[in-house]
Amino acid sequence: MVPIRVAFVSDVGLVRENNEDAVGASLLTEEDVVSGVVRAVFVVADGMGGHEHGEVASRLAVDTVTTLLTPGMTVEPARSSPARLLVEALDEAHRAIKKAGAGDGGDAGMGTTAIAGLVVDDVLTLAHIGDSRAYLARRDEIRQLTDDHAWAAEQVRQGVITSEDAAVHPMRHYLTRSLGHQNEIDADVIVHDPLQDGDVIVVCTDGLTNHVSDDEILGCLHATPSARGAVQHMTALAKERGGSDNITVLIIECGRLRRSAQLARALGVAAVARRPRRSRHLGWAVVVVALSLGLLGGVTYHRGWWTWPGHFKVGAPVVDGGGGHK
């Protein structure tokens, strides 16, 4: 099975006072991976509701899913499937959010988007509701795996308006599906074909995609030396362009992406220079030299060839202040 690594960042941005996004992920160590068990669990949520209600809703979504689904769980096809487990977990999160809203006066308007994912063996399964997005980057291509559950996006899919119109439409952020608002949830499920070495899954809230294009997301992956560097680079780019919303980015890197600084530049993203790595040989050379000098100093001292400051050779005359011998 292809090894996987996870990195994520959640940033308040430059305009909002608090962070209504939430993210969570956990990963099984490679030595514990066996066939038929959950290798990775992750959730990204973007809350809404004001007065910190969005923050509560998104955190409830993440905490509920990551409590119910954990790395190391056995998935038995005869009893369940990753898709069913994810939908059931989101449904439980939906009920928890509605209960929290009812306890806060019943009209809190509390809700959240959510993308929850499982990796079992080399298969990725997603359950998705709202307009947060998941992408697959493979070599020099990137494609969106999820459909935005937003009014403007659905108008584009129906051919009523263009994607350019949707980007500036006053109802572009109006969600048609979310956790906490409807009586019943209607999550999309995506089961992806086996992950390959070099694949990267990017999951993000619209605080990123409002400012950074799909090609630029791919460019950031190739411009940085690691998944951790890529999430930081994407976040910084969104903030450079205004940071008008909270920004959350999660990356799952499968195997090792063969990064290309040339491709990054072609996509309009400047490559980030690698930190110079200090040679191990230099470190060992310093240790060897220090030990050698210490050994040489000890030998010469004991043989009387030189003395420590304030020490005198045995038998040597000591001169006092009056010039006489002792």
mmCIF file of N, CA, C and O in Angstrom, residues 93-163:
data_model
loop_
_atom_site.group_PDB
_atom_site.id
_atom_site.type_symbol
_atom_site.label_atom_id
_atom_site.label_comp_id
_atom_site.label_asym_id
_atom_site.label_seq_id
_atom_site.Cartn_x
_atom_site.Cartn_y
_atom_site.Cartn_z
ATOM 1 N N ALA A 93 -23.506 14.007 13.462
ATOM 2 C CA ALA A 93 -23.059 15.397 13.641
ATOM 3 C C ALA A 93 -24.201 16.370 13.384
ATOM 4 O O ALA A 93 -24.367 17.375 14.103
ATOM 5 N N HIS A 94 -25.003 16.091 12.365
ATOM 6 C CA HIS A 94 -26.161 16.919 12.038
ATOM 7 C C HIS A 94 -27.111 17.008 13.232
ATOM 8 O O HIS A 94 -27.574 18.104 13.612
ATOM 9 N N ARG A 95 -27.408 15.868 13.852
ATOM 10 C CA ARG A 95 -28.312 15.853 15.007
ATOM 11 C C ARG A 95 -27.705 16.617 16.189
ATOM 12 O O ARG A 95 -28.416 17.325 16.919
ATOM 13 N N ALA A 96 -26.381 16.465 16.383
ATOM 14 C CA ALA A 96 -25.721 17.176 17.488
ATOM 15 C C ALA A 96 -25.789 18.685 17.290
ATOM 16 O O ALA A 96 -25.990 19.447 18.247
ATOM 17 N N ILE A 97 -25.639 19.143 16.047
ATOM 18 C CA ILE A 97 -25.685 20.582 15.756
ATOM 19 C C ILE A 97 -27.093 21.114 15.957
ATOM 20 O O ILE A 97 -27.295 22.187 16.546
ATOM 21 N N LYS A 98 -28.104 20.376 15.485
ATOM 22 C CA LYS A 98 -29.495 20.811 15.663
ATOM 23 C C LYS A 98 -29.850 20.868 17.152
ATOM 24 O O LYS A 98 -30.543 21.788 17.601
ATOM 25 N N LYS A 99 -29.377 19.905 17.919
ATOM 26 C CA LYS A 99 -29.638 19.894 19.360
ATOM 27 C C LYS A 99 -28.983 21.099 20.034
ATOM 28 O O LYS A 99 -29.585 21.759 20.891
ATOM 29 N N ALA A 100 -27.734 21.384 19.631
ATOM 30 C CA ALA A 100 -27.040 22.536 20.207
ATOM 31 C C ALA A 100 -27.751 23.832 19.842
ATOM 32 O O ALA A 100 -27.864 24.753 20.663
ATOM 33 N N GLY A 101 -28.266 23.933 18.624
ATOM 34 C CA GLY A 101 -29.001 25.121 18.206
ATOM 35 C C GLY A 101 -30.299 25.286 18.967
ATOM 36 O O GLY A 101 -30.670 26.392 19.359
ATOM 37 N N ALA A 102 -30.996 24.159 19.217
ATOM 38 C CA ALA A 102 -32.243 24.213 19.975
ATOM 39 C C ALA A 102 -32.000 24.646 21.405
ATOM 40 O O ALA A 102 -32.774 25.401 21.992
ATOM 41 N N GLY A 103 -30.888 24.218 21.962
ATOM 42 C CA GLY A 103 -30.545 24.592 23.317
ATOM 43 C C GLY A 103 -30.100 26.027 23.441
ATOM 44 O O GLY A 103 -29.982 26.565 24.547
ATOM 45 N N ASP A 104 -29.861 26.662 22.294
ATOM 46 C CA ASP A 104 -29.412 28.049 22.300
ATOM 47 C C ASP A 104 -30.521 28.990 21.834
ATOM 48 O O ASP A 104 -30.278 30.034 21.259
ATOM 49 N N GLY A 105 -31.749 28.548 22.027
ATOM 50 C CA GLY A 105 -32.879 29.412 21.681
ATOM 51 C C GLY A 105 -33.685 28.919 20.501
ATOM 52 O O GLY A 105 -34.720 29.482 20.178
ATOM 53 N N GLY A 106 -33.180 27.883 19.820
ATOM 54 C CA GLY A 106 -33.939 27.257 18.741
ATOM 55 C C GLY A 106 -33.872 27.972 17.415
ATOM 56 O O GLY A 106 -34.367 27.471 16.424
ATOM 57 N N ASP A 107 -33.302 29.159 17.365
ATOM 58 C CA ASP A 107 -33.251 29.902 16.105
ATOM 59 C C ASP A 107 -31.866 30.502 15.914
ATOM 60 O O ASP A 107 -31.715 31.654 15.516
ATOM 61 N N ALA A 108 -30.852 29.705 16.240
ATOM 62 C CA ALA A 108 -29.487 30.224 16.184
ATOM 63 C C ALA A 108 -28.958 30.294 14.761
ATOM 64 O O ALA A 108 -27.961 30.955 14.506
ATOM 65 N N GLY A 109 -29.621 29.620 13.812
ATOM 66 C CA GLY A 109 -29.103 29.592 12.450
ATOM 67 C C GLY A 109 -27.779 28.864 12.362
ATOM 68 O O GLY A 109 -26.941 29.163 11.517
ATOM 69 N N MET A 110 -27.592 27.907 13.255
ATOM 70 C CA MET A 110 -26.300 27.221 13.361
ATOM 71 C C MET A 110 -26.165 26.146 12.284
ATOM 72 O O MET A 110 -27.042 25.291 12.135
ATOM 73 N N GLY A 111 -25.098 26.182 11.532
ATOM 74 C CA GLY A 111 -24.876 25.176 10.507
ATOM 75 C C GLY A 111 -23.429 25.150 10.082
ATOM 76 O O GLY A 111 -22.621 25.990 10.486
ATOM 77 N N THR A 112 -23.096 24.184 9.236
ATOM 78 C CA THR A 112 -21.713 24.056 8.768
ATOM 79 C C THR A 112 -21.651 23.211 7.501
ATOM 80 O O THR A 112 -22.515 22.362 7.266
ATOM 81 N N THR A 113 -20.670 23.495 6.691
ATOM 82 C CA THR A 113 -20.308 22.576 5.624
ATOM 83 C C THR A 113 -19.492 21.445 6.244
ATOM 84 O O THR A 113 -19.036 21.556 7.390
ATOM 85 N N ALA A 114 -19.278 20.375 5.506
ATOM 86 C CA ALA A 114 -18.411 19.307 6.008
ATOM 87 C C ALA A 114 -17.953 18.427 4.855
ATOM 88 O O ALA A 114 -18.740 18.083 3.968
ATOM 89 N N ILE A 115 -16.676 18.099 4.890
ATOM 90 C CA ILE A 115 -16.136 17.029 4.056
ATOM 91 C C ILE A 115 -15.439 16.072 5.007
ATOM 92 O O ILE A 115 -14.498 16.449 5.712
ATOM 93 N N ALA A 116 -15.918 14.828 5.043
ATOM 94 C CA ALA A 116 -15.302 13.798 5.874
ATOM 95 C C ALA A 116 -14.754 12.709 4.956
ATOM 96 O O ALA A 116 -15.375 12.368 3.939
ATOM 97 N N GLY A 117 -13.595 12.191 5.303
ATOM 98 C CA GLY A 117 -12.964 11.198 4.439
ATOM 99 C C GLY A 117 -12.328 10.065 5.213
ATOM 100 O O GLY A 117 -11.902 10.225 6.359
ATOM 101 N N LEU A 118 -12.299 8.899 4.580
ATOM 102 C CA LEU A 118 -11.609 7.720 5.098
ATOM 103 C C LEU A 118 -10.701 7.173 4.012
ATOM 104 O O LEU A 118 -11.048 7.186 2.830
ATOM 105 N N VAL A 119 -9.541 6.681 4.422
ATOM 106 C CA VAL A 119 -8.687 5.893 3.529
ATOM 107 C C VAL A 119 -8.626 4.488 4.102
ATOM 108 O O VAL A 119 -8.202 4.290 5.248
ATOM 109 N N VAL A 120 -9.097 3.525 3.317
ATOM 110 C CA VAL A 120 -9.034 2.111 3.685
ATOM 111 C C VAL A 120 -8.245 1.408 2.594
ATOM 112 O O VAL A 120 -8.607 1.480 1.418
ATOM 113 N N ASP A 121 -7.175 0.722 2.986
ATOM 114 C CA ASP A 121 -6.213 0.187 2.012
ATOM 115 C C ASP A 121 -5.727 1.367 1.157
ATOM 116 O O ASP A 121 -5.227 2.331 1.696
ATOM 117 N N ASP A 122 -5.929 1.326 -0.158
ATOM 118 C CA ASP A 122 -5.529 2.456 -1.004
ATOM 119 C C ASP A 122 -6.737 3.176 -1.600
ATOM 120 O O ASP A 122 -6.619 3.888 -2.602
ATOM 121 N N VAL A 123 -7.905 3.010 -0.987
ATOM 122 C CA VAL A 123 -9.130 3.590 -1.532
ATOM 123 C C VAL A 123 -9.576 4.766 -0.659
ATOM 124 O O VAL A 123 -9.698 4.640 0.565
ATOM 125 N N LEU A 124 -9.822 5.903 -1.302
ATOM 126 C CA LEU A 124 -10.322 7.105 -0.637
ATOM 127 C C LEU A 124 -11.827 7.185 -0.804
ATOM 128 O O LEU A 124 -12.349 7.057 -1.912
ATOM 129 N N THR A 125 -12.540 7.406 0.304
ATOM 130 C CA THR A 125 -13.983 7.626 0.264
ATOM 131 C C THR A 125 -14.287 8.949 0.951
ATOM 132 O O THR A 125 -13.771 9.225 2.041
ATOM 133 N N LEU A 126 -15.124 9.777 0.315
ATOM 134 C CA LEU A 126 -15.510 11.082 0.853
ATOM 135 C C LEU A 126 -17.015 11.152 1.001
ATOM 136 O O LEU A 126 -17.757 10.632 0.164
ATOM 137 N N ALA A 127 -17.468 11.829 2.062
ATOM 138 C CA ALA A 127 -18.868 12.224 2.196
ATOM 139 C C ALA A 127 -18.859 13.739 2.356
ATOM 140 O O ALA A 127 -18.120 14.285 3.173
ATOM 141 N N HIS A 128 -19.707 14.419 1.587
ATOM 142 C CA HIS A 128 -19.548 15.866 1.405
ATOM 143 C C HIS A 128 -20.895 16.559 1.421
ATOM 144 O O HIS A 128 -21.872 16.074 0.827
ATOM 145 N N ILE A 129 -20.949 17.705 2.112
ATOM 146 C CA ILE A 129 -22.143 18.539 2.105
ATOM 147 C C ILE A 129 -21.717 20.003 2.261
ATOM 148 O O ILE A 129 -20.889 20.323 3.115
ATOM 149 N N GLY A 130 -22.198 20.888 1.391
ATOM 150 C CA GLY A 130 -21.801 22.290 1.442
ATOM 151 C C GLY A 130 -20.865 22.667 0.309
ATOM 152 O O GLY A 130 -20.772 21.979 -0.700
ATOM 153 N N ASP A 131 -20.133 23.773 0.480
ATOM 154 C CA ASP A 131 -19.277 24.258 -0.601
ATOM 155 C C ASP A 131 -17.782 24.194 -0.284
ATOM 156 O O ASP A 131 -16.977 24.780 -1.012
ATOM 157 N N SER A 132 -17.395 23.515 0.790
ATOM 158 C CA SER A 132 -15.972 23.207 0.944
ATOM 159 C C SER A 132 -15.614 22.171 -0.125
ATOM 160 O O SER A 132 -16.489 21.443 -0.604
ATOM 161 N N ARG A 133 -14.360 22.097 -0.497
ATOM 162 C CA ARG A 133 -13.988 21.311 -1.680
ATOM 163 C C ARG A 133 -12.896 20.287 -1.398
ATOM 164 O O ARG A 133 -12.077 20.475 -0.500
ATOM 165 N N ALA A 134 -12.908 19.242 -2.234
ATOM 166 C CA ALA A 134 -11.815 18.278 -2.264
ATOM 167 C C ALA A 134 -11.307 18.187 -3.695
ATOM 168 O O ALA A 134 -12.100 18.158 -4.654
ATOM 169 N N TYR A 135 -9.975 18.173 -3.833
ATOM 170 C CA TYR A 135 -9.312 18.063 -5.135
ATOM 171 C C TYR A 135 -8.393 16.854 -5.149
ATOM 172 O O TYR A 135 -7.861 16.442 -4.100
ATOM 173 N N LEU A 136 -8.162 16.323 -6.343
ATOM 174 C CA LEU A 136 -7.107 15.331 -6.566
ATOM 175 C C LEU A 136 -6.078 15.944 -7.496
ATOM 176 O O LEU A 136 -6.415 16.381 -8.605
ATOM 177 N N ALA A 137 -4.829 16.013 -7.032
ATOM 178 C CA ALA A 137 -3.716 16.432 -7.889
ATOM 179 C C ALA A 137 -2.921 15.184 -8.249
ATOM 180 O O ALA A 137 -2.480 14.440 -7.361
ATOM 181 N N ARG A 138 -2.763 14.961 -9.541
ATOM 182 C CA ARG A 138 -2.010 13.801 -10.019
ATOM 183 C C ARG A 138 -1.049 14.285 -11.107
ATOM 184 O O ARG A 138 -1.477 14.735 -12.167
ATOM 185 N N ARG A 139 0.236 14.215 -10.783
ATOM 186 C CA ARG A 139 1.289 14.709 -11.676
ATOM 187 C C ARG A 139 1.066 16.181 -12.017
ATOM 188 O O ARG A 139 1.126 17.016 -11.133
ATOM 189 N N ASP A 140 0.760 16.512 -13.275
ATOM 190 C CA ASP A 140 0.639 17.920 -13.661
ATOM 191 C C ASP A 140 -0.815 18.331 -13.886
ATOM 192 O O ASP A 140 -1.099 19.294 -14.592
ATOM 193 N N GLU A 141 -1.755 17.608 -13.251
ATOM 194 C CA GLU A 141 -3.168 17.927 -13.406
ATOM 195 C C GLU A 141 -3.845 17.991 -12.042
ATOM 196 O O GLU A 141 -3.417 17.335 -11.087
ATOM 197 N N ILE A 142 -4.905 18.781 -11.954
ATOM 198 C CA ILE A 142 -5.716 18.850 -10.742
ATOM 199 C C ILE A 142 -7.174 18.875 -11.151
ATOM 200 O O ILE A 142 -7.540 19.502 -12.149
ATOM 201 N N ARG A 143 -8.022 18.167 -10.390
ATOM 202 C CA ARG A 143 -9.450 18.196 -10.684
ATOM 203 C C ARG A 143 -10.244 18.178 -9.389
ATOM 204 O O ARG A 143 -9.837 17.572 -8.395
ATOM 205 N N GLN A 144 -11.359 18.862 -9.412
ATOM 206 C CA GLN A 144 -12.221 18.942 -8.251
ATOM 207 C C GLN A 144 -13.046 17.667 -8.146
ATOM 208 O O GLN A 144 -13.682 17.240 -9.112
ATOM 209 N N LEU A 145 -13.020 17.030 -6.981
ATOM 210 C CA LEU A 145 -13.753 15.787 -6.773
ATOM 211 C C LEU A 145 -15.187 16.043 -6.316
ATOM 212 O O LEU A 145 -16.060 15.190 -6.529
ATOM 213 N N THR A 146 -15.434 17.171 -5.677
ATOM 214 C CA THR A 146 -16.745 17.465 -5.100
ATOM 215 C C THR A 146 -17.474 18.529 -5.909
ATOM 216 O O THR A 146 -16.850 19.343 -6.593
ATOM 217 N N ASP A 147 -18.789 18.518 -5.822
ATOM 218 C CA ASP A 147 -19.619 19.589 -6.391
ATOM 219 C C ASP A 147 -20.040 20.519 -5.264
ATOM 220 O O ASP A 147 -20.455 20.058 -4.189
ATOM 221 N N ASP A 148 -19.932 21.830 -5.508
ATOM 222 C CA ASP A 148 -20.369 22.801 -4.507
ATOM 223 C C ASP A 148 -21.889 22.745 -4.356
ATOM 224 O O ASP A 148 -22.626 22.836 -5.345
ATOM 225 N N HIS A 149 -22.353 22.625 -3.117
ATOM 226 C CA HIS A 149 -23.788 22.690 -2.836
ATOM 227 C C HIS A 149 -24.150 24.145 -2.528
ATOM 228 O O HIS A 149 -24.438 24.520 -1.396
ATOM 229 N N ALA A 150 -24.088 24.955 -3.571
ATOM 230 C CA ALA A 150 -24.380 26.379 -3.467
ATOM 231 C C ALA A 150 -25.256 26.771 -4.647
ATOM 232 O O ALA A 150 -25.152 26.188 -5.732
ATOM 233 N N TRP A 151 -26.127 27.774 -4.430
ATOM 234 C CA TRP A 151 -27.096 28.132 -5.457
ATOM 235 C C TRP A 151 -26.424 28.497 -6.775
ATOM 236 O O TRP A 151 -26.823 28.015 -7.841
ATOM 237 N N ALA A 152 -25.406 29.346 -6.724
ATOM 238 C CA ALA A 152 -24.754 29.795 -7.956
ATOM 239 C C ALA A 152 -24.088 28.634 -8.682
ATOM 240 O O ALA A 152 -24.164 28.529 -9.918
ATOM 241 N N ALA A 153 -23.427 27.746 -7.930
ATOM 242 C CA ALA A 153 -22.756 26.602 -8.550
ATOM 243 C C ALA A 153 -23.769 25.677 -9.223
ATOM 244 O O ALA A 153 -23.506 25.133 -10.308
ATOM 245 N N GLU A 154 -24.923 25.503 -8.606
ATOM 246 C CA GLU A 154 -25.937 24.641 -9.213
ATOM 247 C C GLU A 154 -26.517 25.279 -10.469
ATOM 248 O O GLU A 154 -26.854 24.573 -11.435
ATOM 249 N N GLN A 155 -26.603 26.614 -10.500
ATOM 250 C CA GLN A 155 -27.044 27.301 -11.712
ATOM 251 C C GLN A 155 -26.046 27.108 -12.853
ATOM 252 O O GLN A 155 -26.439 26.971 -14.006
ATOM 253 N N VAL A 156 -24.764 27.065 -12.513
ATOM 254 C CA VAL A 156 -23.736 26.807 -13.532
ATOM 255 C C VAL A 156 -23.892 25.393 -14.077
ATOM 256 O O VAL A 156 -23.842 25.171 -15.307
ATOM 257 N N ARG A 157 -24.080 24.409 -13.196
ATOM 258 C CA ARG A 157 -24.218 23.020 -13.641
ATOM 259 C C ARG A 157 -25.455 22.826 -14.512
ATOM 260 O O ARG A 157 -25.468 21.959 -15.402
ATOM 261 N N GLN A 158 -26.487 23.630 -14.285
ATOM 262 C CA GLN A 158 -27.706 23.539 -15.099
ATOM 263 C C GLN A 158 -27.617 24.364 -16.378
ATOM 264 O O GLN A 158 -28.539 24.338 -17.198
ATOM 265 N N GLY A 159 -26.490 25.092 -16.551
ATOM 266 C CA GLY A 159 -26.309 25.885 -17.758
ATOM 267 C C GLY A 159 -27.034 27.203 -17.757
ATOM 268 O O GLY A 159 -27.160 27.855 -18.807
ATOM 269 N N VAL A 160 -27.526 27.655 -16.602
ATOM 270 C CA VAL A 160 -28.292 28.900 -16.526
ATOM 271 C C VAL A 160 -27.358 30.107 -16.542
ATOM 272 O O VAL A 160 -27.652 31.119 -17.194
ATOM 273 N N ILE A 161 -26.251 30.026 -15.810
ATOM 274 C CA ILE A 161 -25.259 31.104 -15.788
ATOM 275 C C ILE A 161 -23.883 30.507 -16.038
ATOM 276 O O ILE A 161 -23.692 29.286 -15.942
ATOM 277 N N THR A 162 -22.925 31.356 -16.338
ATOM 278 C CA THR A 162 -21.558 30.890 -16.562
ATOM 279 C C THR A 162 -20.786 30.865 -15.243
ATOM 280 O O THR A 162 -21.196 31.477 -14.248
ATOM 281 N N SER A 163 -19.651 30.178 -15.238
ATOM 282 C CA SER A 163 -18.807 30.147 -14.036
ATOM 283 C C SER A 163 -18.267 31.534 -13.710
ATOM 284 O O SER A 163 -18.081 31.881 -12.541
#
